[in-house]
mmCIF file of C-alpha atoms in Angstrom:
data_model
loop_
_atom_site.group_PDB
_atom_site.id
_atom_site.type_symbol
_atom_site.label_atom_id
_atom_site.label_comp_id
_atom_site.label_asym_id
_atom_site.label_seq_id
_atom_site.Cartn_x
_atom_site.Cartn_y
_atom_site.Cartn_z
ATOM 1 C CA UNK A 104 46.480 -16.069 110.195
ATOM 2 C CA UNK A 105 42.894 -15.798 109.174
ATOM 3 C CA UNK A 106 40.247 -17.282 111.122
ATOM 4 C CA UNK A 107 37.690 -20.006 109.839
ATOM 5 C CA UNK A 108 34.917 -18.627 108.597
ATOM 6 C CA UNK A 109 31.456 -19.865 110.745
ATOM 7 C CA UNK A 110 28.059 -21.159 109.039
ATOM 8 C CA UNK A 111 26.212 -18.296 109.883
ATOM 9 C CA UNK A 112 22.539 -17.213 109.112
ATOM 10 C CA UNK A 113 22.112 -14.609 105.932
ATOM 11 C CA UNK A 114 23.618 -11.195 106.687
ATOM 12 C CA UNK A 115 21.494 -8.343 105.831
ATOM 13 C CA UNK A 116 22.335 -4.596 105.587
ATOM 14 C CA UNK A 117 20.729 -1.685 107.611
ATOM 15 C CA UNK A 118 21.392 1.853 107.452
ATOM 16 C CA UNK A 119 22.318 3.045 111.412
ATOM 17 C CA UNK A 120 19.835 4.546 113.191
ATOM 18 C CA UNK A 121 20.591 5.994 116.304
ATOM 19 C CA UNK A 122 17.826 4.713 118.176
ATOM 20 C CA UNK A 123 17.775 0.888 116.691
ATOM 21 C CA UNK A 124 21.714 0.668 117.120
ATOM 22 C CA UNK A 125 23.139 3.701 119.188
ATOM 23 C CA UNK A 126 24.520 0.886 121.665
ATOM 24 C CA UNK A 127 26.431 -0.763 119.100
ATOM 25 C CA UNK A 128 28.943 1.838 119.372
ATOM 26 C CA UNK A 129 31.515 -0.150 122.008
ATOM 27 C CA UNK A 130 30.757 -2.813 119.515
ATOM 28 C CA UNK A 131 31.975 -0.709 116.301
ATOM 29 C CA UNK A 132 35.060 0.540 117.771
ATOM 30 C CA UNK A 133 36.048 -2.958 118.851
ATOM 31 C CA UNK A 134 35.652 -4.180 115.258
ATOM 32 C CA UNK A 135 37.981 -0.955 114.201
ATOM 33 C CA UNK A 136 40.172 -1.603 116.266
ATOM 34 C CA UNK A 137 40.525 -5.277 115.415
ATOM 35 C CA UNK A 138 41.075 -4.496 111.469
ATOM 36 C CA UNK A 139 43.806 -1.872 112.129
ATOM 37 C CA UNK A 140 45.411 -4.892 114.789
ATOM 38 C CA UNK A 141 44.961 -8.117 113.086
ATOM 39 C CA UNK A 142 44.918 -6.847 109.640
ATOM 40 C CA UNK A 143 47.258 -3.554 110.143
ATOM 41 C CA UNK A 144 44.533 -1.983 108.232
ATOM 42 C CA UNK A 145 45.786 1.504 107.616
ATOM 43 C CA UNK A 146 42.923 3.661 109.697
ATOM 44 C CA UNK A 147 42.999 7.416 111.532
ATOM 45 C CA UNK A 148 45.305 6.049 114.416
ATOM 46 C CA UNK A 149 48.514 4.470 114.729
ATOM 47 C CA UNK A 150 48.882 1.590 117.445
ATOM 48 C CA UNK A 151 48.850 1.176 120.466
ATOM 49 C CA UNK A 152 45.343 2.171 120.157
ATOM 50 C CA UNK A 153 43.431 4.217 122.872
ATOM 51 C CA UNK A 154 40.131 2.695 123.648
ATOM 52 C CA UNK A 155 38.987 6.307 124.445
ATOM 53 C CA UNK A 156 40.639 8.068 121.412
ATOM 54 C CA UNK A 157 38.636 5.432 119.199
ATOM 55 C CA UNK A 158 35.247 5.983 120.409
ATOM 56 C CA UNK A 159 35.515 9.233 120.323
ATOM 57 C CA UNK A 160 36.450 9.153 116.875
ATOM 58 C CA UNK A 161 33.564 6.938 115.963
ATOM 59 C CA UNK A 162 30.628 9.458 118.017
ATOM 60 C CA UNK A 163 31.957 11.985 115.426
ATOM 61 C CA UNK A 164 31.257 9.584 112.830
ATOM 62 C CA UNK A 165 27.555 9.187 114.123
ATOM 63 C CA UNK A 166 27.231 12.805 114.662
ATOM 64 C CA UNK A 167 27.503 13.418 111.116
ATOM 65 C CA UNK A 168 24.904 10.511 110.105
ATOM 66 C CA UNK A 169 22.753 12.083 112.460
ATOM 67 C CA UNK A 170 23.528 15.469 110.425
ATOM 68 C CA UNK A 171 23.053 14.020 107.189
ATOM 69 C CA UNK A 172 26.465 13.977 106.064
ATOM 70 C CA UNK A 173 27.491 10.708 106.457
ATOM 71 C CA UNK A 174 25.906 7.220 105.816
ATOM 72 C CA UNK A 175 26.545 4.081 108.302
ATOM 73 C CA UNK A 176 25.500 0.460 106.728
ATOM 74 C CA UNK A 177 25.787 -2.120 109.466
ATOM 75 C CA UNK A 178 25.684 -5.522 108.627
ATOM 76 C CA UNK A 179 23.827 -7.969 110.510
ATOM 77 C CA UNK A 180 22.048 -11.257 110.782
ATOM 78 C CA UNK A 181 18.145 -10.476 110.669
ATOM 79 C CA UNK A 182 16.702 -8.698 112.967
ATOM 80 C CA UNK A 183 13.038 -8.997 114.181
ATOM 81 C CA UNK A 184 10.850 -6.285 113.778
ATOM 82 C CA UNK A 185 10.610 -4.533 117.507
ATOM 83 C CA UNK A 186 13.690 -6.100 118.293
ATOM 84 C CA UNK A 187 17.463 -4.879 118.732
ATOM 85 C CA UNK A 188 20.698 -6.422 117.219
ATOM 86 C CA UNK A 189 23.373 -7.471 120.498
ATOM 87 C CA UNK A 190 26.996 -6.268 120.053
ATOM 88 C CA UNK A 191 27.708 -10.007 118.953
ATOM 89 C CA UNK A 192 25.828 -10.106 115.958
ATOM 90 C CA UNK A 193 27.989 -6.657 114.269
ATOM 91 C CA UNK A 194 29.663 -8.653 111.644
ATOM 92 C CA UNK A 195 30.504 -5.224 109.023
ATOM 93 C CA UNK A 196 30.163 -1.512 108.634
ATOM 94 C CA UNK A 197 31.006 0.503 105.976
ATOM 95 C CA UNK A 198 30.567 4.465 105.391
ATOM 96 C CA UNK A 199 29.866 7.181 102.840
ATOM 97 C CA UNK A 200 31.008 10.462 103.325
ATOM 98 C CA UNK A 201 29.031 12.957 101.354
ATOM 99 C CA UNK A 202 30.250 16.353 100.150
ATOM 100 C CA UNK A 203 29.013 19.136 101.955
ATOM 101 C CA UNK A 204 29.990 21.603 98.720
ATOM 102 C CA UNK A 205 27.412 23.053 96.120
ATOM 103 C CA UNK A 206 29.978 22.150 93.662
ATOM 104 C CA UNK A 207 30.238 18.142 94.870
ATOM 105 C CA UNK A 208 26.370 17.615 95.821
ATOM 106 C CA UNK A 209 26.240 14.592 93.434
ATOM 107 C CA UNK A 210 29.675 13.173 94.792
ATOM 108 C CA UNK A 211 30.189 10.974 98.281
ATOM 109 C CA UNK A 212 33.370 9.008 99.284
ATOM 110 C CA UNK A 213 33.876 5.167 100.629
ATOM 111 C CA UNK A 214 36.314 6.351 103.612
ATOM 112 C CA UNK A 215 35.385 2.970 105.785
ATOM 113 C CA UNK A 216 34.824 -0.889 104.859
ATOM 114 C CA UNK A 217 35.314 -3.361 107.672
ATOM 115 C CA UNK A 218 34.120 -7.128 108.064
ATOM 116 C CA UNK A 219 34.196 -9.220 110.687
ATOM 117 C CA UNK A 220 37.139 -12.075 109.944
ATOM 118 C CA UNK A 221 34.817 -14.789 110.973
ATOM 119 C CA UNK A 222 32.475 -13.928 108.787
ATOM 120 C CA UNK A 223 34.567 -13.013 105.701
ATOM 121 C CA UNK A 224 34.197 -14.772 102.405
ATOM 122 C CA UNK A 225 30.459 -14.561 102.343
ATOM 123 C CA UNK A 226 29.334 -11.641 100.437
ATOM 124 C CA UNK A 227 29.712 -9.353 103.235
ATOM 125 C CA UNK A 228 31.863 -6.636 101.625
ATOM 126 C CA UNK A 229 29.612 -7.006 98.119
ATOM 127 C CA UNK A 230 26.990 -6.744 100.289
ATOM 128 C CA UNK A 231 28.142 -3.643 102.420
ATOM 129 C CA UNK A 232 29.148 -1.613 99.221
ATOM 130 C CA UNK A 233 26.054 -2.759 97.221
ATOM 131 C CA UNK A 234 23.859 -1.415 99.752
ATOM 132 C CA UNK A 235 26.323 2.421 100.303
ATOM 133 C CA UNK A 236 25.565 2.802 96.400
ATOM 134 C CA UNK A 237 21.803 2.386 96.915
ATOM 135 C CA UNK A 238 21.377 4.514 99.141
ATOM 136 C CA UNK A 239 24.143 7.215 97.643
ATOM 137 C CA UNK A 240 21.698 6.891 94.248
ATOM 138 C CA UNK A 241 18.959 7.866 96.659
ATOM 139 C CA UNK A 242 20.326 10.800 97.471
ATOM 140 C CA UNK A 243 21.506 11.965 94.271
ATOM 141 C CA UNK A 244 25.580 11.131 94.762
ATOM 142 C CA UNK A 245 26.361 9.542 91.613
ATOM 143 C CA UNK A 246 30.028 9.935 91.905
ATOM 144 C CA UNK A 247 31.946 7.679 94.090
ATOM 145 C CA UNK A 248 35.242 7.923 95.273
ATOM 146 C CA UNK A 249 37.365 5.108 97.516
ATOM 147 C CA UNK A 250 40.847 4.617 97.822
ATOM 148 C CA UNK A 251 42.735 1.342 99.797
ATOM 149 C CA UNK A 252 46.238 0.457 100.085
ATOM 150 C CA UNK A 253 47.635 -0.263 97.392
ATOM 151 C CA UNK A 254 48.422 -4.313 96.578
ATOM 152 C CA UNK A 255 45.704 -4.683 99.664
ATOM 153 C CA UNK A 256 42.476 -7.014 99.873
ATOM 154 C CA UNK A 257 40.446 -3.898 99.658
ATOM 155 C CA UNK A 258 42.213 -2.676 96.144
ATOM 156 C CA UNK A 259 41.862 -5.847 94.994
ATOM 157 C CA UNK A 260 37.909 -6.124 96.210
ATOM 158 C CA UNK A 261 37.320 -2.676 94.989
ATOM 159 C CA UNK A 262 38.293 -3.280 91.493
ATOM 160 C CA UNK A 263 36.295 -6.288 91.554
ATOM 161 C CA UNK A 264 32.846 -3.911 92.528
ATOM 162 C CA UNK A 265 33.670 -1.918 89.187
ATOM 163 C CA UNK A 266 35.506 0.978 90.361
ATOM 164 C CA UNK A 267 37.961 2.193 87.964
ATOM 165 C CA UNK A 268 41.720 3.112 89.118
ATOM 166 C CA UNK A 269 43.030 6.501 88.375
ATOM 167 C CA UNK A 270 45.966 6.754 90.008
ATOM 168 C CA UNK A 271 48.876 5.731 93.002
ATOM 169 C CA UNK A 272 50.467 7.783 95.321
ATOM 170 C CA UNK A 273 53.768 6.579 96.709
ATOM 171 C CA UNK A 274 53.966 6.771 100.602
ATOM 172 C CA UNK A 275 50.565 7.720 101.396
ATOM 173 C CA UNK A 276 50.091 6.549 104.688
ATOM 174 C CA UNK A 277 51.944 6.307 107.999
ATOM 175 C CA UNK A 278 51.958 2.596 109.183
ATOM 176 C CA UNK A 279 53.302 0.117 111.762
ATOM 177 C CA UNK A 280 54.567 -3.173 110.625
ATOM 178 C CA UNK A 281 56.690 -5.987 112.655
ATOM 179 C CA UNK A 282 60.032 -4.127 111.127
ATOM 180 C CA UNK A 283 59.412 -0.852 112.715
ATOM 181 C CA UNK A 284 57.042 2.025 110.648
ATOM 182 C CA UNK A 285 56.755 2.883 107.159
ATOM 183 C CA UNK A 286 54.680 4.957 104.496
ATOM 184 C CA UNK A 287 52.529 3.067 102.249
ATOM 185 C CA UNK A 288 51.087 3.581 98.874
ATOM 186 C CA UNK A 289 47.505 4.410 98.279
ATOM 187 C CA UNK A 290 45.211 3.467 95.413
ATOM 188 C CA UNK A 291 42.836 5.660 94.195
ATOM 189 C CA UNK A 292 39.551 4.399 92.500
ATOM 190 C CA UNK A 293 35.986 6.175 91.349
ATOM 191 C CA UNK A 294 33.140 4.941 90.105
ATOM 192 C CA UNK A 295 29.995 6.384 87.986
ATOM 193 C CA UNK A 296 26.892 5.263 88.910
ATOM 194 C CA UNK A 297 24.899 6.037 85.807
ATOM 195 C CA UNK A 298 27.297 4.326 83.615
ATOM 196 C CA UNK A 299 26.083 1.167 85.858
ATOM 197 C CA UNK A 300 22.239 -0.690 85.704
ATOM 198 C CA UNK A 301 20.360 0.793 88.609
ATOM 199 C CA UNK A 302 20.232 -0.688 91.436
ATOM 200 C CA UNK A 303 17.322 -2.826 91.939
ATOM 201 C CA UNK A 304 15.223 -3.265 95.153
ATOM 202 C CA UNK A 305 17.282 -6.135 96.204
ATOM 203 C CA UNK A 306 19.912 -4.603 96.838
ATOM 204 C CA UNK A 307 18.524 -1.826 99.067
ATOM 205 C CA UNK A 308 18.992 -1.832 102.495
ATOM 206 C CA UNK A 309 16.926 -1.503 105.463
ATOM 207 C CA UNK A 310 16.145 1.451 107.232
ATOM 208 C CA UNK A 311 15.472 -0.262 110.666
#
């Protein structure tokens, strides 16, 4: 059952820096954890989930943002200059992975989009992949790639962003449901960004 959405304050996005949200990481892993739970989001681990597996998991993750591989969007309510976010105010993440081949430099992949349930319903996800394609269009990947279980929220969101479907693969993905496990299908989706408008300012996201 989904929870009731709170009256919040406006959610803005911020790329992760290390310094300004490095302790968000418990944080992170908690709201992981709760999409692959609640939702049986299909994610890297099967349940039960290990606490320790999971943070692990998500260090890599910030290893390669600190490498330039990988961008982190966070969203957030606002937060005041020479201040820090608290692990309470994470309501979404989502991730680009970027291709580390000479051939793929103007390519990246959606492999992560994750909101908060109490704070679903309010432009969050828009919001979260509005502000990936900024800054992918910053650094050249025009290309996009995502895929989502198929006849999920996420397929349904995505196509509703302007990615275009290209294709299903039958039993993708390991998963657990109430009946015991299964494979599920997976939906596979690109988008070009130079077929789009530009993005404008508004829809960048902060650095800090």
């Amino acid at each position: 059952m989904d929870l009731p959405t709170l009256p919040t304050s406006p959610s803005m996005t911020y790329v992760f820096s290390p310094d300004q949200h490095g302790h968000l990481v418990p944080w992170i892993a908690a709201l992981h954890a709760s999409c692959m739970t609640m939702d049986r989001m299909i994610g890297p681990f099967l349940p039960p989930l290990e606490n320790g597996k999971l943070l692990g998991w998500w260090r890599e993750r910030i290893a390669e943002s600190n490498q330039g591989t990988r961008v982190i969007v966070l969203l957030l309510p606002e937060t005041p200059p020479g201040s820090k976010p608290v692990g309470n105010d994470l309501r979404g993440l989502a991730m680009l992975k970027l291709s580390d081949t000479e051939t793929g430099s103007f390519r990246g992949k959606i492999d992560t989009l994750l909101v908060n349930q109490k704070y679903r319903r309010q432009g969050g996800a828009k919001a979260l992949v509005d502000a990936l394609e900024y800054e992918a269009a910053r650094r050249g990947r025009t290309l996009l790639r995502v895929n989502t279980e198929t006849n999920s929220p996420a397929e349904a969101a995505f196509k509703k962003f302007g990615y275009i479907e290209f294709g299903q693969v039958p039993q993708f993905s390991k998963a657990v449901v109430p009946q015991g496990s299964l494979k599920k299908s997976e939906t596979f989706f690109y988008k070009d960004l130079l077929a789009f408008s530009q993005p404008s300012s508004g829809s960048s996201s902060n650095s800090s």
